[in-house]
Coordinates of C-alpha atoms and ligand atoms in Angstrom, one line a residue:
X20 CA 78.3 115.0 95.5
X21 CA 78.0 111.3 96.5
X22 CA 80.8 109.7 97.4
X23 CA 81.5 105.9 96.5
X24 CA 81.7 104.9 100.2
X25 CA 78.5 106.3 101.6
X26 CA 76.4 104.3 103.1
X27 CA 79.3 101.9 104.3
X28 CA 79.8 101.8 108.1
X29 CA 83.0 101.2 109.8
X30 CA 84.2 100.2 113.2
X31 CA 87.5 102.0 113.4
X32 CA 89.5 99.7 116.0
X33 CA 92.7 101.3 115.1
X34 CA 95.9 103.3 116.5
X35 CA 99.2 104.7 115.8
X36 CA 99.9 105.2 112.1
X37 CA 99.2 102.0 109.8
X38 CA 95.4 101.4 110.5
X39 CA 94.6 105.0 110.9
X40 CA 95.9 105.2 107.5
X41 CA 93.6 102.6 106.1
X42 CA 90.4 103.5 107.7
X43 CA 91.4 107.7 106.9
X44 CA 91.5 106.8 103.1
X45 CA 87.7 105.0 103.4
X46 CA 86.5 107.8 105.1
X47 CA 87.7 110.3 102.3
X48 CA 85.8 108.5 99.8
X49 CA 82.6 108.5 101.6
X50 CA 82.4 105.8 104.5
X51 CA 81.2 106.5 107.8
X52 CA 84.1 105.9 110.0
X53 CA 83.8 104.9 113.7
X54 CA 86.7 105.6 115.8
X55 CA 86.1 103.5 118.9
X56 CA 88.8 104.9 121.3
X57 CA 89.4 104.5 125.4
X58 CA 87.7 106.7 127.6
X59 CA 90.2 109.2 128.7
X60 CA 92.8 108.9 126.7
X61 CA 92.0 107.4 122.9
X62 CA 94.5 106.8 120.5
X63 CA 98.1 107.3 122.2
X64 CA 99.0 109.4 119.3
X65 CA 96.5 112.2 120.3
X66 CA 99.4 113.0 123.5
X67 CA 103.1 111.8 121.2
X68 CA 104.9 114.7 120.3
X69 CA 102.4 117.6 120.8
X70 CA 103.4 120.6 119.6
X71 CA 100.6 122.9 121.4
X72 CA 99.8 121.8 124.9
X73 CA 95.9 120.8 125.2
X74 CA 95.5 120.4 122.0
X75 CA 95.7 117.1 119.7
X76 CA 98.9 116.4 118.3
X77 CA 99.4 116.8 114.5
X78 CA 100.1 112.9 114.7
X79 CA 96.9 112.2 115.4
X80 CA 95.2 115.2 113.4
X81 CA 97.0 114.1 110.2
X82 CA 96.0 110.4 110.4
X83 CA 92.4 110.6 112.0
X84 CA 90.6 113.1 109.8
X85 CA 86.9 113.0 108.4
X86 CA 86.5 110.2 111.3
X87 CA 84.0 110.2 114.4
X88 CA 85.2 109.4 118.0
X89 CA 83.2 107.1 120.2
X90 CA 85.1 106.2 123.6
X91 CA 84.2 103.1 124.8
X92 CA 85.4 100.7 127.1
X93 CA 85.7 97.8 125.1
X94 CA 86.8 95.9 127.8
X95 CA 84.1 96.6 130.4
X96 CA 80.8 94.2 129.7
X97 CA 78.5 97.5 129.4
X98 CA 81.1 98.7 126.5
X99 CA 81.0 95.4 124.6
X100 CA 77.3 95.9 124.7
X101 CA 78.0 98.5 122.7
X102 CA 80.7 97.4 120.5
X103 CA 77.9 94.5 119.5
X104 CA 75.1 96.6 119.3
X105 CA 77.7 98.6 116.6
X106 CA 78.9 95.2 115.2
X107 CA 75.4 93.9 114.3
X108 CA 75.1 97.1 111.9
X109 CA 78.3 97.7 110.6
X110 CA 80.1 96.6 107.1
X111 CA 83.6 96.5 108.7
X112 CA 85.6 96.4 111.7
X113 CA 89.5 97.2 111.0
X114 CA 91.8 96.8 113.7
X115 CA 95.5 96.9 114.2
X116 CA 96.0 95.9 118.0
X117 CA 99.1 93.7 119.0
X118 CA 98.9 90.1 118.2
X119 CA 95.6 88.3 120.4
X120 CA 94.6 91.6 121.6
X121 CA 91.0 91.3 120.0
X122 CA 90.6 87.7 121.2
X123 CA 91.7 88.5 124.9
X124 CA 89.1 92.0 124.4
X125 CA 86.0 88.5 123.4
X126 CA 86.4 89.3 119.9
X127 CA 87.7 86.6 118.0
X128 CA 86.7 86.2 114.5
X129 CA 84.6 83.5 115.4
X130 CA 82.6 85.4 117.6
X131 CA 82.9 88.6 115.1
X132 CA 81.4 86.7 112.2
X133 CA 78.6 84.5 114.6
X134 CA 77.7 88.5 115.4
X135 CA 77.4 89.6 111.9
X136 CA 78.4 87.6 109.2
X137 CA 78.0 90.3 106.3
X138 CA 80.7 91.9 108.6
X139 CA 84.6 92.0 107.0
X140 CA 86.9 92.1 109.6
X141 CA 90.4 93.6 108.7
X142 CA 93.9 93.4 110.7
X143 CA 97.0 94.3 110.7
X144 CA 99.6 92.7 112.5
X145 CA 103.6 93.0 112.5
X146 CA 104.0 89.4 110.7
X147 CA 101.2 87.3 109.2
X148 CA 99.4 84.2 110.9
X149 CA 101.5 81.4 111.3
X150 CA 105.0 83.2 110.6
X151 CA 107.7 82.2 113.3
X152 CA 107.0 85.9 114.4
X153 CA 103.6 86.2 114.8
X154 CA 103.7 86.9 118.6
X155 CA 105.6 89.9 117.8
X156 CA 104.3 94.0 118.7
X157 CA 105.8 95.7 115.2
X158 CA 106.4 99.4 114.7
X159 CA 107.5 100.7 111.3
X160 CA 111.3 101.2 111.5
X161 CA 110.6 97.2 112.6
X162 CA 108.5 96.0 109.9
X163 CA 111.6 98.0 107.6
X164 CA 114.0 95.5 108.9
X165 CA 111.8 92.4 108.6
X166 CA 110.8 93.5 105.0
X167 CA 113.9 93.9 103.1
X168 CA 113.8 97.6 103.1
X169 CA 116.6 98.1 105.3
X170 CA 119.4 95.5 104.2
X171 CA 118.9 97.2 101.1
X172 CA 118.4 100.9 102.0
X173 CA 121.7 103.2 102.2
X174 CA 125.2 103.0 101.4
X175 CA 127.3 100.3 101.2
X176 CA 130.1 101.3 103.7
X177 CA 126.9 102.3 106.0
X178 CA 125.0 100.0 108.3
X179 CA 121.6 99.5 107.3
X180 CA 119.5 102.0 106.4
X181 CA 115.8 103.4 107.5
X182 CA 113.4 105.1 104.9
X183 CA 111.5 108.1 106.0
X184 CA 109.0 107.0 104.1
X185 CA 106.4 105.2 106.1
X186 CA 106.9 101.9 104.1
X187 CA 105.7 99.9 107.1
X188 CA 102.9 102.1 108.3
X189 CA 101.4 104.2 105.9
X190 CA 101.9 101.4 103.0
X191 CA 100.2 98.4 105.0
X192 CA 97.3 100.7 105.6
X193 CA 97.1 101.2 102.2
X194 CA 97.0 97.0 101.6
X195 CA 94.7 96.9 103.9
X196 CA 92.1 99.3 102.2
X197 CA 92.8 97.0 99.0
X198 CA 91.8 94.1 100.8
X199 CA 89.0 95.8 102.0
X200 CA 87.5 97.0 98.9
X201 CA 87.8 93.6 97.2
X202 CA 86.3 91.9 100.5
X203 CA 83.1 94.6 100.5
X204 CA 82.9 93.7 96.4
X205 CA 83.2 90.1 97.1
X206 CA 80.2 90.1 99.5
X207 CA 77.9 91.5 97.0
X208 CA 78.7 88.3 95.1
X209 CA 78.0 86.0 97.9
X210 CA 76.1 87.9 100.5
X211 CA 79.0 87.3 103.0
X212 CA 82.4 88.9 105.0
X213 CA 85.4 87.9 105.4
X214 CA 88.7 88.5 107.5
X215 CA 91.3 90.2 105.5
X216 CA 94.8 90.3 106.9
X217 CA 97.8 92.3 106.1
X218 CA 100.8 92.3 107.5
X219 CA 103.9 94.5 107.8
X220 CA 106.3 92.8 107.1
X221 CA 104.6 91.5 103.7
X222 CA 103.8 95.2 102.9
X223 CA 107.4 96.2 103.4
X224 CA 108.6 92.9 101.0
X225 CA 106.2 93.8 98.3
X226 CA 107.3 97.3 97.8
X227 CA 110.7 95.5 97.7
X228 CA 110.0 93.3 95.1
X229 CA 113.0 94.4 92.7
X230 CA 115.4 93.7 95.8
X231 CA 114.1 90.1 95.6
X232 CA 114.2 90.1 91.9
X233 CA 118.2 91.4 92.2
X234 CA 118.8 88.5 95.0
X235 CA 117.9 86.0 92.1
X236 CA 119.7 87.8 89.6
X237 CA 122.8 88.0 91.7
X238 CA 122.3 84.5 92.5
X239 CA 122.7 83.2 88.7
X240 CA 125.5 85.7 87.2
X241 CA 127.5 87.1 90.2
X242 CA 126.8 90.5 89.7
X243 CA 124.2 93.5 89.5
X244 CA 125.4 95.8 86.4
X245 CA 123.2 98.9 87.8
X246 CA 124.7 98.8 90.9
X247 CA 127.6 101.0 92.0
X248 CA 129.5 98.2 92.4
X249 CA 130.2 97.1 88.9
X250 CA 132.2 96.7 87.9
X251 CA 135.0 97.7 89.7
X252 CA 133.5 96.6 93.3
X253 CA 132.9 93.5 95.4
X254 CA 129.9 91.4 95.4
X255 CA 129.0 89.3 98.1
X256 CA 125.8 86.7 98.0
X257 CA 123.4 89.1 99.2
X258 CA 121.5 91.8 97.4
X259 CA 124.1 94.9 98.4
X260 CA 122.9 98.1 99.5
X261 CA 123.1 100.4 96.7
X262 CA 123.1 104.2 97.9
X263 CA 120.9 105.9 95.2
X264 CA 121.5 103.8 92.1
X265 CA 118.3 104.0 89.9
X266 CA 116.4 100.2 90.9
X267 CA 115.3 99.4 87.1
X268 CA 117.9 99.3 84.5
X269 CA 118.4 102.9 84.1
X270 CA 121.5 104.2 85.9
X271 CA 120.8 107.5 87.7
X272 CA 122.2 109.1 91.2
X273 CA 121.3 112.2 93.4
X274 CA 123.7 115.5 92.3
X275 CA 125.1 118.1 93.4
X276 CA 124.0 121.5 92.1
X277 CA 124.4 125.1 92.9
X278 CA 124.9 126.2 96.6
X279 CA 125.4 122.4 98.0
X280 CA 128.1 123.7 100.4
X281 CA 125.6 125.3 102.4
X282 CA 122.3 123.7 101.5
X283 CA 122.4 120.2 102.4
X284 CA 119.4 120.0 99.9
X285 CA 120.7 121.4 96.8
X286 CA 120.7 118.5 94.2
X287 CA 119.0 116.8 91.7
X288 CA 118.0 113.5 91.0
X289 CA 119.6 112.8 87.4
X290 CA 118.5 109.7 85.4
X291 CA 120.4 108.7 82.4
X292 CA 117.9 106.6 80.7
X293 CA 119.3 104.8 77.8
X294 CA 117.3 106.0 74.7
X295 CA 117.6 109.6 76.1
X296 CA 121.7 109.3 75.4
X297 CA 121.8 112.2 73.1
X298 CA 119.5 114.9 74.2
X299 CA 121.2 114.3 77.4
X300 CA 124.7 114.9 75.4
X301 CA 123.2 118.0 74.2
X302 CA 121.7 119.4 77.2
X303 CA 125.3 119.1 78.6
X304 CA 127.0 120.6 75.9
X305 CA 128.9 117.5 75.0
X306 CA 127.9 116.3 71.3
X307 CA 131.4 114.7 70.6
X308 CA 129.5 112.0 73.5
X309 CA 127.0 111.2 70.9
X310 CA 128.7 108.5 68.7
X311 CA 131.8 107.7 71.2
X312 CA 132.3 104.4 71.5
X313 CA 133.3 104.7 74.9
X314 CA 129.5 106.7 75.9
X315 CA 127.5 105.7 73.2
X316 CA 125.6 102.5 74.6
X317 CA 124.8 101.9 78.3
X318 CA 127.2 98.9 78.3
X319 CA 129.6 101.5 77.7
X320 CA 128.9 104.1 79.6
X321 CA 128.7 101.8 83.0
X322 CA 132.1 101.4 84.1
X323 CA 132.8 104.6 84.2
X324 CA 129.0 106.2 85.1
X325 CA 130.6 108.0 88.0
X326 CA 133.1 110.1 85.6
X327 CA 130.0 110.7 83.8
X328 CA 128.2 111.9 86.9
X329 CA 131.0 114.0 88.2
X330 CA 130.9 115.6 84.4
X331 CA 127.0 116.7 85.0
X332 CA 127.8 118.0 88.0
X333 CA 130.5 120.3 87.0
X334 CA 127.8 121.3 84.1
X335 CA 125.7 122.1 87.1
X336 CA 127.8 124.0 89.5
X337 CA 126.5 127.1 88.5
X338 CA 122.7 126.2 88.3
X339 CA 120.2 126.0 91.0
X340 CA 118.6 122.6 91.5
X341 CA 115.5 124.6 90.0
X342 CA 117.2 126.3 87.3
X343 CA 118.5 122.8 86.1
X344 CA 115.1 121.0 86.4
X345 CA 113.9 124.0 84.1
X346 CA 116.7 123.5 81.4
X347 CA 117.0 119.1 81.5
X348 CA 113.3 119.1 81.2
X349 CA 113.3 120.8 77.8
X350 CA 115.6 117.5 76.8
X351 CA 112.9 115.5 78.0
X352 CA 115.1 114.4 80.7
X353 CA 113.6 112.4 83.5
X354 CA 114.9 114.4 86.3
X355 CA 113.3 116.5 89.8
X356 CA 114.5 119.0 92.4
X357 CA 115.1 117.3 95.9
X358 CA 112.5 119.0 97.4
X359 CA 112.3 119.8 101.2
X360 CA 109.0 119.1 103.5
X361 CA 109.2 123.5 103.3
X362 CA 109.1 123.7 100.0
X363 CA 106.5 120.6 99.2
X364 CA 103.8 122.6 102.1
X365 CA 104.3 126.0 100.0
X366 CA 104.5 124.0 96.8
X367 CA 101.6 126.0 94.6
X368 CA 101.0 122.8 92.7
X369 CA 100.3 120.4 95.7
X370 CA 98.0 123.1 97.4
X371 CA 95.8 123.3 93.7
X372 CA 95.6 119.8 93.3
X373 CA 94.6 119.1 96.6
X374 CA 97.7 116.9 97.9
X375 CA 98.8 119.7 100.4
X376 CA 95.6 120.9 102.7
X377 CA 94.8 122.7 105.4
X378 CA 92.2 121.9 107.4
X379 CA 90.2 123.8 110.4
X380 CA 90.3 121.9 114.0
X381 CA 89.0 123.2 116.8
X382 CA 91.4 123.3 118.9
X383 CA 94.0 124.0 116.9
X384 CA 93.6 126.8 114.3
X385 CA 94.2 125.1 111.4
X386 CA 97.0 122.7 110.3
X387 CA 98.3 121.2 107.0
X388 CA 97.8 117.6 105.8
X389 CA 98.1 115.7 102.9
X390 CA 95.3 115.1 101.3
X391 CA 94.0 112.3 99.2
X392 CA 97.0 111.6 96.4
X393 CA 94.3 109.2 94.9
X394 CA 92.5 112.0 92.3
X395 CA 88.9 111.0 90.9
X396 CA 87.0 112.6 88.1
X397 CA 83.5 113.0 89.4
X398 CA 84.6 113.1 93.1
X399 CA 87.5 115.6 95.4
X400 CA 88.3 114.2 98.6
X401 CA 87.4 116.7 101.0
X402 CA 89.3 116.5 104.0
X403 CA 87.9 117.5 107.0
X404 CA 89.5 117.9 110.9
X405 CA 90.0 114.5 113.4
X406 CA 87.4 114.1 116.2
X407 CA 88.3 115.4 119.3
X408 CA 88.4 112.3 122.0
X409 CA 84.7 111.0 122.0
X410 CA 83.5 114.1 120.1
X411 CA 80.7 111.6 118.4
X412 CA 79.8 109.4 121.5
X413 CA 76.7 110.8 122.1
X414 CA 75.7 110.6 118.4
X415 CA 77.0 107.8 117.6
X416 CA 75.6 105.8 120.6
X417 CA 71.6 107.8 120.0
X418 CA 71.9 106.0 116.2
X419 CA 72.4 102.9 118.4
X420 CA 68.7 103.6 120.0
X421 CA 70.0 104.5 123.5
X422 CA 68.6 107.5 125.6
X423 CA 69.6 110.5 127.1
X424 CA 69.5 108.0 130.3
X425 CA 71.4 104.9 129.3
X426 CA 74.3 107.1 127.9
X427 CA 74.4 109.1 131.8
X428 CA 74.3 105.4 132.9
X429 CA 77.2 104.1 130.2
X430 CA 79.2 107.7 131.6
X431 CA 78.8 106.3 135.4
X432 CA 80.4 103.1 135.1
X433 CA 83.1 104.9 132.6
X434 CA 82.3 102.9 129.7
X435 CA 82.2 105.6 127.5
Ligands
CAO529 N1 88.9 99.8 125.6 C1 89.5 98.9 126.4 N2 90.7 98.4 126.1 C2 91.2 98.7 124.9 C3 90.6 99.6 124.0 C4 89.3 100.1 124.4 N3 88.6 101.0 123.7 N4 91.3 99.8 122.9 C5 92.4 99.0 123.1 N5 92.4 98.4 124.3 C6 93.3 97.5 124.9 C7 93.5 96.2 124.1 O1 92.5 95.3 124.4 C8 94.8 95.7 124.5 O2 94.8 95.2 125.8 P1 95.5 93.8 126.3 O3 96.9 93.9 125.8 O4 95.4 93.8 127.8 O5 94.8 92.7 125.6 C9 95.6 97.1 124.6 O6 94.6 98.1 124.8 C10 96.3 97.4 123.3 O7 97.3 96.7 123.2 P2 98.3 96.8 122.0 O8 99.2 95.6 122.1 O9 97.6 97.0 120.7 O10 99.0 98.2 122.3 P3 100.6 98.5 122.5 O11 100.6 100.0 122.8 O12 101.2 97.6 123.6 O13 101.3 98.1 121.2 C11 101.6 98.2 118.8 C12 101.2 99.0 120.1 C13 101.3 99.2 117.6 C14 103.0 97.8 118.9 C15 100.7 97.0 118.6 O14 99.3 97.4 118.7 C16 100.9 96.2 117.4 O15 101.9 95.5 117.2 N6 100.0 96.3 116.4 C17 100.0 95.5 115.2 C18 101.0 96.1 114.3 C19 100.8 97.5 114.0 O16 99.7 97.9 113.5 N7 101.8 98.3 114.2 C20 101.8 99.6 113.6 C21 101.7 100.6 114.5 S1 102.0 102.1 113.7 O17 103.6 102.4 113.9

């Protein structure tokens, strides 16, 4: 099958999570992904947290797949040889090295676009150009707090709040591919790259858009109705955190069902949406809700939401957070399990569709990712195992046109 990407080259001057991410997702769909990496020890995520000794750790495995490795001392002049040699032929260069880094390595935009000006040239950084920040090295729990996502995140008598979700990381890489794309189908248009940048801290803000929409909303009546805090609570001039109040305007909250003594993951997520009132009344078992005055709108129902909560979950004491899933969604109910990393690797569903995978390495029998959540018609992602360190130097550097000799040479001066 041929894939949309093929045919696209990449220079993958990335580490850690968030530009791994990007370049992982191009190389899914079809692109021919470069990882250039330093001799000896490559991306510092092949060592962090190994859980078999010699072998690459699943934070590198997870984030690096269907990629080649190429060491190369980029900062050596026989490696930048190289990297131009590379440059001159390739459709993008991604990087996410701390701020300056690629201008310090000779590799300013300037120079990148004299070298190739078809060439798009995509960054991430911690803060964008310009910002007050920009100097700053950003990691995700960082880019959380700079975003919004952490003022916002977690429980009111709490401080703030981390996501596990890799908001900063993961989510930027996935901008960045965005960015890409539209870059590589601009340049058909005009014949020409472009530098695409993306920072963390944006990435964060935009997936906290509704935060900034409540700080406004706040700002003109005093008050957020969907939060926990109407009506009976306190509302300062910033958006409050609001423990795991629905965002939009339908109230819901995380409950307790069956077995929650013991398993701290046996609860539901229950949304009351509005127009779902009565099947929701039925499904409890409570018609004389239906036309109450006191339930019967969501105006109504608000100032006293938590009675209604602690109603559903006495109607769900005796029901696994399965066995209530099975009966709400019958009502039409929007509702789900909270599921546990255990149950979403064994989940039958994820492993047919191709979200769960595992995937063959080398060295390390086999280990599960997730695969590509995008899902095509005429194409499957196949996801195949990370490059060992330099796997593809060889390769890669023969495609370049040099010999069996000029790569021994390149290996004596440790430039590859
Ligand atoms: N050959 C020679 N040198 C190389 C090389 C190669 N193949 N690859 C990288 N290097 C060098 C760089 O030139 C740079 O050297 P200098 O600092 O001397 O100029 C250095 O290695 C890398 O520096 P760094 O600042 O990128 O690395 P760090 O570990 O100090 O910081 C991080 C890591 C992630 C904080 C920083 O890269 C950063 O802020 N990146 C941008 C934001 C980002 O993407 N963060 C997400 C990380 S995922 O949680």
């Amino acid at each position: 099958m041929t894939k949309p990407l093929e045919g696209i080259k990449i220079i993958d001057f990335t580490h850690v999570q968030a530009g791994p991410a990007c370049t992982q997702l191009l190389a899914w769909f079809g692109a021919d992904v470069i990882k250039v990496e330093r001799p000896g020890s490559g991306d510092v995520t092949r060592n962090q947290l190994r859980d078999i000794p010699d072998a690459d750790a699943l934070y590198f495995t997870m984030l690096n797949s269907n990629k080649k490795s190429l060491t190369l001392d980029t900062k050596k002049p026989e490696g930048k040889e190289v990297l131009e040699k590379l440059i001159r032929e390739s459709d993008v260069l991604v990087e996410n090295f701390g701020p300056g880094a690629l201008d310090r390595m000779g590799f300013s935009w300037e120079r990148l676009n004299e070298l190739n000006p078809k060439m798009i040239v995509a960054s991430v950084k911690g803060f964008s150009d310009g910002h007050h920040y920009d100097d700053l090295k950003v990691y995700e729990n960082v880019a959380q707090c700079a975003g919004g996502a952490a003022s916002t995140t977690g429980f009111w008598d709490g401080p703030p709040t981390i996501s596990a979700a890799a908001l900063g990381d993961s989510n930027t890489g996935m901008h960045l591919a965005i960015g890409i794309l539209t870059a590589l189908l601009g340049r058909d248009k005009t014949g020409k790259g472009q530098k695409v940048a993306v920072s963390m801290q944006d990435s964060v803000l935009n997936l906290c858009r509704v935060k900034l929409r409540d700080q406004q909303r706040l700002e003109r009546v005093g008050y957020l109705e969907e939060y926990p805090q109407y009506p009976h609570g306190e509302f300062s001039d910033v958006v409050p955190r609001g423990g795991n109040a629905g965002g939009g305007g339908q109230p819901g909250w995380v409950l307790k069902c069956k077995g929650w003594e013991t398993d701290p993951n046996a609860y539901i997520y229950f949304t009351i949406q509005g127009h779902a009132w009565e099947p929701i009344c039925k499904a409890l078992g409570k018609p004389e809700w239906i036309d109450d005055p006191a339930y019967k709108t969501a105006e109504a129902r608000q100032p006293h939401i938590f009675g209604i909560f602690k109603t559903i979950e006495a109607w769900l004491a005796d029901k696994t957070k399965f066995e209530a899933v099975d009966i709400l969604r019958k009502f039409d109910i929007p509702c789900a399990p909270v599921l546990t990393m255990k149950e979403l690797a064994n989940d039958p569903s994820l492993r047919a569709s191709g979200t769960i995978v595992e995937v063959p390495h080398k060295k390390r029998g086999s280990y599960l990712t997730v695969g590509s959540p995008i899902k095509f018609s005429d194409m499957k992602p196949e996801v195949t195992a990370s490059p060992l360190l330099g796997e593809h130097t060889d390769e890669v550097l023969a495609s370049l046109g040099y010999t069996k000799q000029d790569i021994f040479n390149l290996r004596e001066v440790k430039a590859v």
